[in-house]
Short mmCIF file of C-alpha atoms and ligand atoms in Angstrom, two decimals:
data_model
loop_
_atom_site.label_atom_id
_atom_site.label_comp_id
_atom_site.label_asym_id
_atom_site.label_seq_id
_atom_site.Cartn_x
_atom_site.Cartn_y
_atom_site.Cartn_z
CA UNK A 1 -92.17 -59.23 87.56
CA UNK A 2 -89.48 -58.16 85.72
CA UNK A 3 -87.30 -55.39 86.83
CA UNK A 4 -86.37 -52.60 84.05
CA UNK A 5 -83.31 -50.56 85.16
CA UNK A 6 -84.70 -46.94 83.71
CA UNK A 7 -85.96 -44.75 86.02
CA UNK A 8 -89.55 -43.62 85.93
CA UNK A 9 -89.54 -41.30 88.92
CA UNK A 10 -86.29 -39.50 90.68
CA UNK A 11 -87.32 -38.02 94.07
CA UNK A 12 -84.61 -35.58 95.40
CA UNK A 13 -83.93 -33.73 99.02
CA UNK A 14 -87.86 -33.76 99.08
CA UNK A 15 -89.22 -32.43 102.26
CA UNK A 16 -92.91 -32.46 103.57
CA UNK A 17 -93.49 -30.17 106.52
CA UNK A 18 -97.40 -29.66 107.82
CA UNK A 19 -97.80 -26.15 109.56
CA UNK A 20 -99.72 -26.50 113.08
CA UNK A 21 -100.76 -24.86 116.25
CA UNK A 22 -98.74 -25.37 119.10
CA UNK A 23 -100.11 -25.07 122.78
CA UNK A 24 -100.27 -22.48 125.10
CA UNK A 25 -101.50 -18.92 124.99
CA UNK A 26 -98.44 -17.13 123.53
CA UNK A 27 -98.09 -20.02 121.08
CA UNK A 28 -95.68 -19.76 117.98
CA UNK A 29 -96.63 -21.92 115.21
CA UNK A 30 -94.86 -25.45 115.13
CA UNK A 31 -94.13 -27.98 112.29
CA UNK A 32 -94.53 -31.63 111.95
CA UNK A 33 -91.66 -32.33 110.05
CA UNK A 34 -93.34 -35.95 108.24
CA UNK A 35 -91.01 -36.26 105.52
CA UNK A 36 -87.12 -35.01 105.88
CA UNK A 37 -84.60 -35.13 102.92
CA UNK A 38 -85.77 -38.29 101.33
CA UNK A 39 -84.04 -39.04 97.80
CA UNK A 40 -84.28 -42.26 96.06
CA UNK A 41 -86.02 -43.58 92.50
CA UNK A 42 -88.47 -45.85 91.82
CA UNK A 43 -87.66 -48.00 88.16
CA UNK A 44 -90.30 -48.31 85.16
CA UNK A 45 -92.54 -51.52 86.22
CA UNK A 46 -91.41 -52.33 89.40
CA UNK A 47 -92.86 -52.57 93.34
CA UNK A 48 -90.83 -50.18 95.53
CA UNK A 49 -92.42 -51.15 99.06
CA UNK A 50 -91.84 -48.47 101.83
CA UNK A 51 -92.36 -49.98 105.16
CA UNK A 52 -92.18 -48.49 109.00
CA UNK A 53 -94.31 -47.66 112.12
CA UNK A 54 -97.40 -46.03 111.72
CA UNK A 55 -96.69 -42.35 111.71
CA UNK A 56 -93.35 -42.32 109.90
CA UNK A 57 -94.43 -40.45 106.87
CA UNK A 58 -95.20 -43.29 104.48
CA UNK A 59 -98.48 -41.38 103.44
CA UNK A 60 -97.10 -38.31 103.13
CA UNK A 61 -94.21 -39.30 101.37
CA UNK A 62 -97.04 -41.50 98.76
CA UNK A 63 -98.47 -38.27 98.30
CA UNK A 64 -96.01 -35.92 97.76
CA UNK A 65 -94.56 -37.69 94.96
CA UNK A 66 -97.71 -37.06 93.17
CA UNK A 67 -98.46 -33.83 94.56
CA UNK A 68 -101.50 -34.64 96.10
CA UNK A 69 -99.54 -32.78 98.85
CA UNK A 70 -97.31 -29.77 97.72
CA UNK A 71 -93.84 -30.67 98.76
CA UNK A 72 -92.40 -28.41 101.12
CA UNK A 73 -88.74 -28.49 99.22
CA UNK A 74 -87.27 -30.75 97.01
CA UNK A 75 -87.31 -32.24 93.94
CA UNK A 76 -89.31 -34.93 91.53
CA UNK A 77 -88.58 -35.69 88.23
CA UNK A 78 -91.42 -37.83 86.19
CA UNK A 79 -90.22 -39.72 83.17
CA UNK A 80 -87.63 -37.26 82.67
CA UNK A 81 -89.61 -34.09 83.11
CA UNK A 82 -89.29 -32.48 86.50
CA UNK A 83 -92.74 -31.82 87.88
CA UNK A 84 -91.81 -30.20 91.21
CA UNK A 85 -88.48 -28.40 91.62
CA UNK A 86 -88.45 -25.60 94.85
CA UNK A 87 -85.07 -23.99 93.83
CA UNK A 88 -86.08 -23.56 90.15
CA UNK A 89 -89.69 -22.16 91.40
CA UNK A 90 -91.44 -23.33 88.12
CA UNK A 91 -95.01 -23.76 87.82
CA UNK A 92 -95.47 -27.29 86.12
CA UNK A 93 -99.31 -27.88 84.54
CA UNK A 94 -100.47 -31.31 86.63
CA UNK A 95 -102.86 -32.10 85.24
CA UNK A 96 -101.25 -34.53 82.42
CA UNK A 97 -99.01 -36.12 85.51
CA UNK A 98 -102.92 -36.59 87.39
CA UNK A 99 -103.40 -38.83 84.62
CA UNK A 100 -100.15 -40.79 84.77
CA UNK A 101 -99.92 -41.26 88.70
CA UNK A 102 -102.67 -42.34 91.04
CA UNK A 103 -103.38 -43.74 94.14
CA UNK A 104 -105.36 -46.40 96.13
CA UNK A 105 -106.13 -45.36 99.82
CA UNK A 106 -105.98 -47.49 102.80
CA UNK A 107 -109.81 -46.70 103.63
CA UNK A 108 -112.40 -47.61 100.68
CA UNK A 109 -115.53 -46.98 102.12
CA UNK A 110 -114.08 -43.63 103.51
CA UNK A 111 -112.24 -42.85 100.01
CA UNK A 112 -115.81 -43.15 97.92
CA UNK A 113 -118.06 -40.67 98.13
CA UNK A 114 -121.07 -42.73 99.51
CA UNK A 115 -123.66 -40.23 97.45
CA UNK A 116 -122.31 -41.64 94.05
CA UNK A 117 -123.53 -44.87 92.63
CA UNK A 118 -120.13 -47.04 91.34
CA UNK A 119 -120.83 -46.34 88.01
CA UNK A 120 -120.53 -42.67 88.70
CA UNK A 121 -116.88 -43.08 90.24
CA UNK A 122 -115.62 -44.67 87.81
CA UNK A 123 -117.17 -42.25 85.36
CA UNK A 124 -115.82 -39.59 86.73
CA UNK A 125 -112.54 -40.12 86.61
CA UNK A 126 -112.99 -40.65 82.98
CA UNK A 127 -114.74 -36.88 82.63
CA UNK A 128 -111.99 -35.03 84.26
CA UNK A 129 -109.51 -36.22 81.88
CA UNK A 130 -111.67 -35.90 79.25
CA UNK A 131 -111.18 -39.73 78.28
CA UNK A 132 -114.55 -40.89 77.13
CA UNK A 133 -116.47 -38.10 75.23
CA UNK A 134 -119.78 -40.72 73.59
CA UNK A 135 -121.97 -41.80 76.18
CA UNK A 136 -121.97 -45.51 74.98
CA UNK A 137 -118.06 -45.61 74.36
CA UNK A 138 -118.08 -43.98 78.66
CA UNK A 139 -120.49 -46.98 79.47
CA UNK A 140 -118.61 -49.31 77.90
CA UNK A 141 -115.14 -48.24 79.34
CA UNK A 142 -117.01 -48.61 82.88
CA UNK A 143 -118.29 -51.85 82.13
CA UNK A 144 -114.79 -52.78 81.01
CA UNK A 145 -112.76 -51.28 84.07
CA UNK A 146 -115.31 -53.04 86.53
CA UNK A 147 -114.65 -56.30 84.66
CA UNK A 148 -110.89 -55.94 85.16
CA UNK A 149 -111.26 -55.54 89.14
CA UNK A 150 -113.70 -58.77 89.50
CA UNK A 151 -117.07 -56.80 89.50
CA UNK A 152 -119.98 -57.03 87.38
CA UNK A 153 -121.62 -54.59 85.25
CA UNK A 154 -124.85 -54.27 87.32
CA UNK A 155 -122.66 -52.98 90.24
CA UNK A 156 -122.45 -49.88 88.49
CA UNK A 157 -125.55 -48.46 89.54
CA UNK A 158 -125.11 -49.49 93.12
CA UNK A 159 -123.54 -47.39 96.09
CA UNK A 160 -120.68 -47.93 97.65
CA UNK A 161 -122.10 -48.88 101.19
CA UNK A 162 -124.06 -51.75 99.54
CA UNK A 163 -120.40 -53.25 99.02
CA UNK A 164 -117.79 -55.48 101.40
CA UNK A 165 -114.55 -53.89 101.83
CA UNK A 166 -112.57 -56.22 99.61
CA UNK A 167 -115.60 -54.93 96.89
CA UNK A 168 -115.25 -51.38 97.88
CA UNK A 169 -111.72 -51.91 97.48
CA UNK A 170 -112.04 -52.98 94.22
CA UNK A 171 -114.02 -49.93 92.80
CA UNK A 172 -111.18 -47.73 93.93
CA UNK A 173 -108.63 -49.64 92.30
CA UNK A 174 -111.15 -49.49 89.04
CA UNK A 175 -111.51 -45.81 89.66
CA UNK A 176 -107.68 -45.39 89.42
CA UNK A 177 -107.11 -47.57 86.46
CA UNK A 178 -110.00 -45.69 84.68
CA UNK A 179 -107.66 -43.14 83.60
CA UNK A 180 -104.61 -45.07 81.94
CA UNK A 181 -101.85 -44.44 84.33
CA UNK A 182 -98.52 -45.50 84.71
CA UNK A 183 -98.42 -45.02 88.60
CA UNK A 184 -99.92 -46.08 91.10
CA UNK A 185 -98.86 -45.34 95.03
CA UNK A 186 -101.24 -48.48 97.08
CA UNK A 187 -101.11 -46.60 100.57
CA UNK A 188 -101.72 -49.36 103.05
CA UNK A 189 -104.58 -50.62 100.13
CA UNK A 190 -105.26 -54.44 101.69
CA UNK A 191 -104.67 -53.21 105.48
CA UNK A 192 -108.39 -52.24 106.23
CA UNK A 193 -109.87 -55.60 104.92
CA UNK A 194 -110.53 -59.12 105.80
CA UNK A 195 -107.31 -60.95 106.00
CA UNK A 196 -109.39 -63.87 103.74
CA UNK A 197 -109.63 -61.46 101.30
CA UNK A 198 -106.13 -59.23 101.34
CA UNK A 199 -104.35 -62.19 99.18
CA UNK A 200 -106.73 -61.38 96.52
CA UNK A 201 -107.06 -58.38 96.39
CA UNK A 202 -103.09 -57.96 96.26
CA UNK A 203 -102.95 -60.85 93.44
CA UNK A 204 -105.28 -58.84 90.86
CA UNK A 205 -102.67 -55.34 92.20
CA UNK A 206 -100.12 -58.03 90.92
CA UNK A 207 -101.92 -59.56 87.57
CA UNK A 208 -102.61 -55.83 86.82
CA UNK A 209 -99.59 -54.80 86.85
CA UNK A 210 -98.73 -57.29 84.67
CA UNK A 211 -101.00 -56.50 82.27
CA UNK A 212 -100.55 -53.22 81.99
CA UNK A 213 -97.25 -52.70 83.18
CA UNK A 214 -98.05 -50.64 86.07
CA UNK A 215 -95.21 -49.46 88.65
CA UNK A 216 -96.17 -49.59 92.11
CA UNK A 217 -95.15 -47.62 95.39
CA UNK A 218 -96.63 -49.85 97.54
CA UNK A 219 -97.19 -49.00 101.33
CA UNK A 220 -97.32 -50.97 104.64
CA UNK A 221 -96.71 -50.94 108.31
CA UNK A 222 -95.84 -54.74 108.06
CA UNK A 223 -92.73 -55.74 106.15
CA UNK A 224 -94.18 -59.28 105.89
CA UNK A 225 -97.12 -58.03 103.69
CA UNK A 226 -94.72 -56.35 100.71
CA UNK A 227 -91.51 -58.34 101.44
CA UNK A 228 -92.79 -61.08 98.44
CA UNK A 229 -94.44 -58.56 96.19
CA UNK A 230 -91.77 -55.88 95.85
CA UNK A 231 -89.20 -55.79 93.89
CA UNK A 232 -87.42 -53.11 96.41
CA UNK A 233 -87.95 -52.33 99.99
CA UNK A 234 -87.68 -48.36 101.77
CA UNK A 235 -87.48 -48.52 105.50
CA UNK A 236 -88.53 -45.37 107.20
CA UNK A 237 -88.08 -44.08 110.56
CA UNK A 238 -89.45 -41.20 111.60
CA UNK A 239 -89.47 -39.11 107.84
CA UNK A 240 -86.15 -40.18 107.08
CA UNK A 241 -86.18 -43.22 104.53
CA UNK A 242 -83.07 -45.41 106.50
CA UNK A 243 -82.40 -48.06 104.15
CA UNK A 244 -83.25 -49.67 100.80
CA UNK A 245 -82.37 -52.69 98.84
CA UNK A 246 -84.00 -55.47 96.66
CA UNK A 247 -86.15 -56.92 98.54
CA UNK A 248 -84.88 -60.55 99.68
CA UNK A 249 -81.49 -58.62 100.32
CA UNK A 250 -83.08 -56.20 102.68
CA UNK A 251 -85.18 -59.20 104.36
CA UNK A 252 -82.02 -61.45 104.98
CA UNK A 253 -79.56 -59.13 105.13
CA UNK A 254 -80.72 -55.75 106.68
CA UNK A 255 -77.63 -53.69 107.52
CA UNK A 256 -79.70 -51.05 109.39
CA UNK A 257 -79.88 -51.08 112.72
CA UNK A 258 -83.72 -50.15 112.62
CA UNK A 259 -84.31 -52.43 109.47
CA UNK A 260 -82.58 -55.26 111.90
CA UNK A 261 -85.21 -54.48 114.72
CA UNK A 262 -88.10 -54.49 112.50
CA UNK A 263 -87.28 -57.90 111.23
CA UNK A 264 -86.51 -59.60 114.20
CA UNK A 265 -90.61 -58.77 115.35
CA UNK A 266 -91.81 -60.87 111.96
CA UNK A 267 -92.12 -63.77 112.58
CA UNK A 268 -90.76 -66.82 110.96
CA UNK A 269 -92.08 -69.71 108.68
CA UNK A 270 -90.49 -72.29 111.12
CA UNK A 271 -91.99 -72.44 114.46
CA UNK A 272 -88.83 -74.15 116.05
CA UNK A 273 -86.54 -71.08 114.45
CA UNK A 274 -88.58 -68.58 115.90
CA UNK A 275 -88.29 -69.58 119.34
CA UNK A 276 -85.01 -69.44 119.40
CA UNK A 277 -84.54 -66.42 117.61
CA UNK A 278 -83.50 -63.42 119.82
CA UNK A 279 -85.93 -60.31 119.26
CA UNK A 280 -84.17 -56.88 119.56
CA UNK A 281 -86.08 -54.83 121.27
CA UNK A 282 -85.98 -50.91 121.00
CA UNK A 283 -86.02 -48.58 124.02
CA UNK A 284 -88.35 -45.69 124.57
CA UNK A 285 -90.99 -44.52 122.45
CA UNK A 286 -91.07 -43.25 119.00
CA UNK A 287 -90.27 -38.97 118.94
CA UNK A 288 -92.89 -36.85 117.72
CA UNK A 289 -91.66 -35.77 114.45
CA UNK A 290 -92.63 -31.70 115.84
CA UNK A 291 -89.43 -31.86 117.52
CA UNK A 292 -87.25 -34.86 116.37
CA UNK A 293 -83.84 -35.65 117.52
CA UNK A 294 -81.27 -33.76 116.48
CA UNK A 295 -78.33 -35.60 114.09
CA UNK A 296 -79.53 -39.47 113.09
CA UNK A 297 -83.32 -39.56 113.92
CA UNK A 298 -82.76 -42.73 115.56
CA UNK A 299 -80.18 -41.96 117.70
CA UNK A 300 -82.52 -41.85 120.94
CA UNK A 301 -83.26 -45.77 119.95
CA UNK A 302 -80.50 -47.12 118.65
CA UNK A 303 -77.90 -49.02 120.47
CA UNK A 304 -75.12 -47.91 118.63
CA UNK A 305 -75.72 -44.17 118.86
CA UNK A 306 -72.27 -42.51 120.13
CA UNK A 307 -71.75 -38.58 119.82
CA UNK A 308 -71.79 -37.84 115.34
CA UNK A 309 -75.36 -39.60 116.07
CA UNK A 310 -76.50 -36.99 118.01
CA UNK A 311 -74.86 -33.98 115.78
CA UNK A 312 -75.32 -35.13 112.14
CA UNK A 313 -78.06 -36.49 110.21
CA UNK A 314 -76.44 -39.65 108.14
CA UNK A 315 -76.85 -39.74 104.44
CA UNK A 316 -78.21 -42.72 102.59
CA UNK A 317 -75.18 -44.18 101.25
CA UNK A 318 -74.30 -47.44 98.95
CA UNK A 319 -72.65 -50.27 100.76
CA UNK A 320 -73.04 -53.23 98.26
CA UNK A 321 -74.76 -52.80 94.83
CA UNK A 322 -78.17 -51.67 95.23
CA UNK A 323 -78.02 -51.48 98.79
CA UNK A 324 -78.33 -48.22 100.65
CA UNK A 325 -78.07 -47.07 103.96
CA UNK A 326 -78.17 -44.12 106.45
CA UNK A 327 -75.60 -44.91 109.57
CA UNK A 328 -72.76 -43.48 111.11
CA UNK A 329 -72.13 -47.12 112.63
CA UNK A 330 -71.95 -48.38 109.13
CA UNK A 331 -69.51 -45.11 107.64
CA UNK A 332 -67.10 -46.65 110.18
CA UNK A 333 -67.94 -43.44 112.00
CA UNK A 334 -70.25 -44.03 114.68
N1 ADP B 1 -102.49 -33.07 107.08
C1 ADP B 1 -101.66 -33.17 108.12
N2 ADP B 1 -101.49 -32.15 109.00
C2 ADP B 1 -100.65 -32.23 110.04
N3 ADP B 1 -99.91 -33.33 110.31
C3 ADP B 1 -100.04 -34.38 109.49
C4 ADP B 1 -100.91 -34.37 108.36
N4 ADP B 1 -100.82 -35.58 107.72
C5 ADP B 1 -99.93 -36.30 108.43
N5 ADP B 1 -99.45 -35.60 109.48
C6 ADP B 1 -98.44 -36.05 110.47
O1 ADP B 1 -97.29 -36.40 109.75
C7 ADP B 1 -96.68 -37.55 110.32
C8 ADP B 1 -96.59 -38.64 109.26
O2 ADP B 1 -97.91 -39.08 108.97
P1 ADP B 1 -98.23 -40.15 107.85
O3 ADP B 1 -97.51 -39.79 106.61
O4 ADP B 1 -99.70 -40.30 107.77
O5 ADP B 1 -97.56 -41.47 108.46
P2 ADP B 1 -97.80 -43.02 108.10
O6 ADP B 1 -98.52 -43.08 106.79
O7 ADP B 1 -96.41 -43.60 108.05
O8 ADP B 1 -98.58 -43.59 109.23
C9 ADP B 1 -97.53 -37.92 111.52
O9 ADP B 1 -96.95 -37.36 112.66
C10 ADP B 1 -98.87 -37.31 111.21
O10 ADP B 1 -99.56 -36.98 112.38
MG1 MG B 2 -100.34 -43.94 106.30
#
């Protein structure tokens, strides 16, 4: 994998609130506030893996960035052309950017619709872009796409509950390459499978994006799963993204005091290391992102938190090249 420095997507400020009923009678209507001010860019080719606890807005993130949720507020900018902008209120066609960015879900069997044969999937991804207008030249592009993921040709006029996961798994990732795109968000893609068969399913993510030269947002709760396939790392806590660096930087040298917790619960290649490793341990529970704490999100967790915790929200800031961070503590502040 090698890392090109243009950018392919710029997120800015983006913000991705979900409307929802709170309790009681007299009940006013409450947000879940799932992503918060995120801004960072992912580079033509590479793996930016976003890690943190289930909950913290990795999906939602994934999917704003391609708009398969509308942003609440922010920015993106695609290749140069912005595609979501709330302060310039432009309408921007998607469907040429539906092409270019896809995604593979965490669930296969519940991300197929079990009433269409494989062949059908895969076909249709090809229709609604218009890709594949002769019926041999469709067959053969379906023949072609399930030969790139591992399957055969007669799969295509099976269903998708006649499949294993890591199969299953497969015809999604054949249904997203069906349409030529540039990128791909893998939300959590290898987490519902067999772990005999998550290595190889995440080798052909990797040979593919050789290949073709894919770029990859690549999700997981488990920073041991994308810390030797990304290029980059994003931790998130609770909708905010808290710190982000190239990967082996970020897994040896976390400067965030969240990132620092999260590491010290992986465990390490040598047994004798690992017992005497001390494991931080965080108090309390995680905050419902409805109402989360005021100033750093973390504050309630962290042991560092002192009073600018609790009023302002930190901004992800630069403290060696390529690494970012969002701490008082570390502004010298906190
Ligand atoms: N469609 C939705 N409606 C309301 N709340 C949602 C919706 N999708 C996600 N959420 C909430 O947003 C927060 C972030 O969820 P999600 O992005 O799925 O986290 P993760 O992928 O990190 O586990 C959670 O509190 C979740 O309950
Ligand atoms: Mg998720």
């Amino acid at each position: 994998m090698t890392q090109n420095t243009s950018k392919l997507i710029e997120i800015e400020n983006l913000r991705k609130y979900f409307a929802v009923k709170g309790g009681g009678l007299l009940a006013r209507r409450q947000y879940v506030q799932a992503v918060e001010s995120v801004s960072f860019s992912i580079y033509k080719g590479e793996t930016l893996g976003i890690v943190g606890e289930s909950g913290c807005g990795k999906s939602t993130l994934g999917r704003a960035i391609i708009r398969l949720h509308e942003p609440t507020s922010g920015k993106i900018v695609y290749d140069g052309q912005t595609i979501f902008d709330s302060d310039a209120k432009i309408a921007v066609p998607m469907l040429p950017y539906r092409r270019k960015m896809q995604i593979i879900f965490q669930d296969p069997s519940a991300s197929l619709d079990p009433r269409m044969t494989v062949g059908e999937i895969v076909g249709e991804a090809l229709d609604i872009h218009k890709l594949c207008p002769g019926k041999a030249e469709r067959r053969e592009r379906i023949n072609e796409l399930l030969d790139e993921v591992g399957l055969n040709t007669e799969h295509a006029n099976r269903f998708p509950h006649e499949f294993s996961g890591g199969q299953q798994q497969r015809v999604g990732i054949a249904r997203a390459l069906a349409v030529n795109p540039e990128f791909i968000v893998c939300d959590e893609p290898i987490s519902a499978l067999d772990v005999s068969i998550q290595s190889q399913v995440v080798n052909m993510l990797e040979d593919l994006q050789e290949q073709i030269g894919l770029t990859y947002l690549f999700i997981a709760h488990d920073i041991s799963v994308v810390r030797h396939i990304s290029n980059r790392i994003g931790v998130m806590y609770l909708g905010n993204m808290v710190e982000l660096a190239e990967s082996y930087e970020l897994c040896n040298h976390p400067i965030h005091p969240y990132t620092q917790t999260l590491l010290s619960a992986v465990p390490l290649p040598d047994p004798e290391k690992n017992k005497t490793r001390q494991r931080i341990l965080l108090e309390g529970d995680i905050p419902s992102p409805i109402n989360p704490p005021s100033g750093c999100r973390f504050h309630t967790r962290c042991p560092y938190a002192t009073d600018i915790c609790k009023r302002d929200m930190p901004r992800l800031k630069e403290y060696a090249p390529g690494h970012f961070a969002a701490c008082h503590k570390l502004e010298g502040l906190g």
